[in-house]
């Protein structure tokens, strides 16, 4: 199985009265979206199931992820437990993934995702998962219902700033 851990793209702070939950992507986040979607389109094992926080910036990022994985016809599912999640809440959500999906993405927020990536990698592989940063893991096992950190192997980390210029 394959797991894609994805932090939402850069968000806007332009409207001071807007709640954190309602914040949209900013100009850079909207520019990084198509670029990362193009990169995702060339990756092996595209996600067919995309879990996303239900916050505006995460859902907007999940739509870019879905565009990148378009050939796999992924389903995007919003879940409030992924809004500033704990390690256990992400694992709990992943365990609810339908068994017929072998490649899954999670779009959520920091600091939880940085902790999650390091925990699943069994070592500190990063200090901060950047906006629209994508950590890939291979997952041993047959079913998401059994998902746990002992099953994961870190594969790679990609972010908009690590991609070659267009």
Short mmCIF file of C-alpha atoms in Angstrom, two decimals:
data_model
loop_
_atom_site.label_atom_id
_atom_site.label_comp_id
_atom_site.label_asym_id
_atom_site.label_seq_id
_atom_site.Cartn_x
_atom_site.Cartn_y
_atom_site.Cartn_z
CA UNK A 1 0.00 0.00 0.00
CA UNK A 2 1.05 3.63 -0.41
CA UNK A 3 0.44 6.65 1.82
CA UNK A 4 0.78 10.27 0.78
CA UNK A 5 0.96 12.78 3.68
CA UNK A 6 0.30 16.30 2.32
CA UNK A 7 0.28 19.63 4.12
CA UNK A 8 -2.15 22.19 2.71
CA UNK A 9 -0.78 24.85 0.35
CA UNK A 10 0.12 28.36 1.56
CA UNK A 11 -2.89 30.10 3.06
CA UNK A 12 -4.01 33.72 3.12
CA UNK A 13 -4.00 35.99 6.16
CA UNK A 14 -5.41 38.93 4.16
CA UNK A 15 -8.75 39.03 5.98
CA UNK A 16 -8.13 39.55 9.73
CA UNK A 17 -11.73 38.77 10.71
CA UNK A 18 -11.73 35.43 8.94
CA UNK A 19 -11.52 32.40 11.19
CA UNK A 20 -8.59 30.03 10.88
CA UNK A 21 -10.99 27.37 9.60
CA UNK A 22 -12.24 29.64 6.77
CA UNK A 23 -8.85 30.84 5.52
CA UNK A 24 -8.41 30.25 1.76
CA UNK A 25 -5.21 29.74 -0.18
CA UNK A 26 -3.15 32.80 -1.00
CA UNK A 27 -1.58 33.71 -4.35
CA UNK A 28 1.43 31.43 -3.78
CA UNK A 29 -0.78 28.55 -2.62
CA UNK A 30 -2.90 28.86 -5.75
CA UNK A 31 0.25 29.00 -7.90
CA UNK A 32 1.81 25.96 -6.21
CA UNK A 33 -1.39 23.94 -6.66
CA UNK A 34 -1.24 23.38 -10.43
CA UNK A 35 2.52 22.85 -10.26
CA UNK A 36 2.22 20.12 -7.63
CA UNK A 37 -0.76 18.60 -9.48
CA UNK A 38 1.42 18.26 -12.60
CA UNK A 39 4.13 16.58 -10.52
CA UNK A 40 1.60 14.20 -8.92
CA UNK A 41 0.30 13.22 -12.36
CA UNK A 42 3.65 11.56 -13.10
CA UNK A 43 3.94 9.62 -9.84
CA UNK A 44 3.46 5.87 -9.49
CA UNK A 45 0.64 4.53 -7.32
CA UNK A 46 -1.71 7.53 -7.44
CA UNK A 47 -4.09 7.90 -4.54
CA UNK A 48 -7.61 6.72 -5.23
CA UNK A 49 -8.88 7.93 -1.84
CA UNK A 50 -8.03 11.39 -0.48
CA UNK A 51 -8.82 12.21 3.13
CA UNK A 52 -8.86 15.95 3.80
CA UNK A 53 -9.38 18.27 6.70
CA UNK A 54 -12.63 20.14 6.17
CA UNK A 55 -10.91 23.55 6.53
CA UNK A 56 -11.12 25.70 3.38
CA UNK A 57 -7.37 25.71 2.63
CA UNK A 58 -7.06 21.93 3.03
CA UNK A 59 -10.07 21.23 0.80
CA UNK A 60 -8.67 23.58 -1.86
CA UNK A 61 -5.36 21.71 -1.68
CA UNK A 62 -7.15 18.35 -1.85
CA UNK A 63 -8.77 19.46 -5.10
CA UNK A 64 -5.31 20.13 -6.59
CA UNK A 65 -4.21 16.69 -5.37
CA UNK A 66 -7.28 15.12 -6.99
CA UNK A 67 -6.46 16.88 -10.26
CA UNK A 68 -2.94 15.47 -10.10
CA UNK A 69 -4.25 11.97 -9.52
CA UNK A 70 -7.13 12.45 -12.01
CA UNK A 71 -6.35 9.30 -14.01
CA UNK A 72 -7.02 7.25 -10.86
CA UNK A 73 -10.39 9.01 -10.36
CA UNK A 74 -9.83 9.65 -6.65
CA UNK A 75 -12.57 10.32 -4.15
CA UNK A 76 -12.06 13.29 -1.79
CA UNK A 77 -13.54 12.81 1.68
CA UNK A 78 -13.56 15.65 4.21
CA UNK A 79 -13.22 14.78 7.88
CA UNK A 80 -13.13 17.30 10.71
CA UNK A 81 -10.81 15.04 12.75
CA UNK A 82 -8.04 16.10 10.33
CA UNK A 83 -8.34 19.79 11.30
CA UNK A 84 -5.15 20.27 13.35
CA UNK A 85 -4.95 16.51 13.98
CA UNK A 86 -3.11 14.45 16.54
CA UNK A 87 -1.06 11.44 15.46
CA UNK A 88 -3.76 9.09 16.71
CA UNK A 89 -6.60 10.93 15.00
CA UNK A 90 -4.86 10.63 11.60
CA UNK A 91 -4.25 6.91 12.21
CA UNK A 92 -7.88 6.50 13.27
CA UNK A 93 -9.09 8.17 10.06
CA UNK A 94 -6.73 6.05 7.93
CA UNK A 95 -8.08 2.86 9.53
CA UNK A 96 -11.50 3.82 8.14
CA UNK A 97 -10.28 3.81 4.53
CA UNK A 98 -12.27 1.35 2.42
CA UNK A 99 -10.24 -1.81 1.86
CA UNK A 100 -10.36 -1.58 -1.94
CA UNK A 101 -8.06 1.49 -1.95
CA UNK A 102 -4.37 0.62 -1.83
CA UNK A 103 -3.07 4.18 -2.29
CA UNK A 104 -4.35 6.90 0.02
CA UNK A 105 -3.57 10.58 0.58
CA UNK A 106 -4.14 12.69 3.68
CA UNK A 107 -4.32 16.49 3.37
CA UNK A 108 -4.16 18.31 6.69
CA UNK A 109 -2.23 20.79 8.86
CA UNK A 110 0.92 21.38 10.85
CA UNK A 111 2.29 20.84 13.42
CA UNK A 112 0.48 17.48 13.45
CA UNK A 113 1.67 16.39 10.02
CA UNK A 114 5.33 17.11 10.79
CA UNK A 115 5.05 14.97 13.92
CA UNK A 116 3.23 12.29 11.93
CA UNK A 117 5.85 12.15 9.17
CA UNK A 118 8.70 11.82 11.67
CA UNK A 119 6.77 9.22 13.69
CA UNK A 120 5.93 7.11 10.63
CA UNK A 121 9.52 7.44 9.35
CA UNK A 122 10.82 6.11 12.70
CA UNK A 123 13.31 9.00 12.77
CA UNK A 124 13.40 12.76 12.38
CA UNK A 125 13.39 13.30 8.61
CA UNK A 126 12.27 16.93 8.74
CA UNK A 127 11.88 19.89 11.08
CA UNK A 128 8.81 21.27 9.36
CA UNK A 129 6.67 19.85 6.56
CA UNK A 130 6.47 22.83 4.19
CA UNK A 131 3.25 24.08 2.67
CA UNK A 132 2.14 21.63 -0.03
CA UNK A 133 4.94 19.37 1.16
CA UNK A 134 4.34 15.72 0.28
CA UNK A 135 5.83 12.82 2.23
CA UNK A 136 5.45 9.39 0.65
CA UNK A 137 5.40 6.12 2.56
CA UNK A 138 5.08 2.50 1.61
CA UNK A 139 2.81 0.60 3.95
CA UNK A 140 3.18 -3.12 4.61
CA UNK A 141 -0.03 -5.00 5.09
CA UNK A 142 -3.23 -5.86 3.36
CA UNK A 143 -5.82 -3.58 4.94
CA UNK A 144 -6.03 -0.01 6.22
CA UNK A 145 -8.09 -1.27 9.15
CA UNK A 146 -4.82 -2.64 10.57
CA UNK A 147 -2.81 0.54 9.91
CA UNK A 148 -0.13 1.48 12.40
CA UNK A 149 3.31 3.13 12.46
CA UNK A 150 5.10 -0.24 12.55
CA UNK A 151 3.86 -0.84 8.99
CA UNK A 152 5.40 2.27 7.38
CA UNK A 153 8.62 2.92 5.49
CA UNK A 154 9.56 6.46 4.49
CA UNK A 155 10.07 6.79 0.74
CA UNK A 156 10.51 10.47 -0.16
CA UNK A 157 9.73 14.09 0.51
CA UNK A 158 8.79 16.67 -2.13
CA UNK A 159 7.74 20.31 -1.90
CA UNK A 160 7.17 23.09 -4.43
CA UNK A 161 10.61 24.57 -3.73
CA UNK A 162 12.31 21.22 -4.42
CA UNK A 163 10.85 20.89 -7.90
CA UNK A 164 12.84 22.16 -10.89
CA UNK A 165 11.66 25.49 -12.35
CA UNK A 166 9.00 25.31 -15.05
#
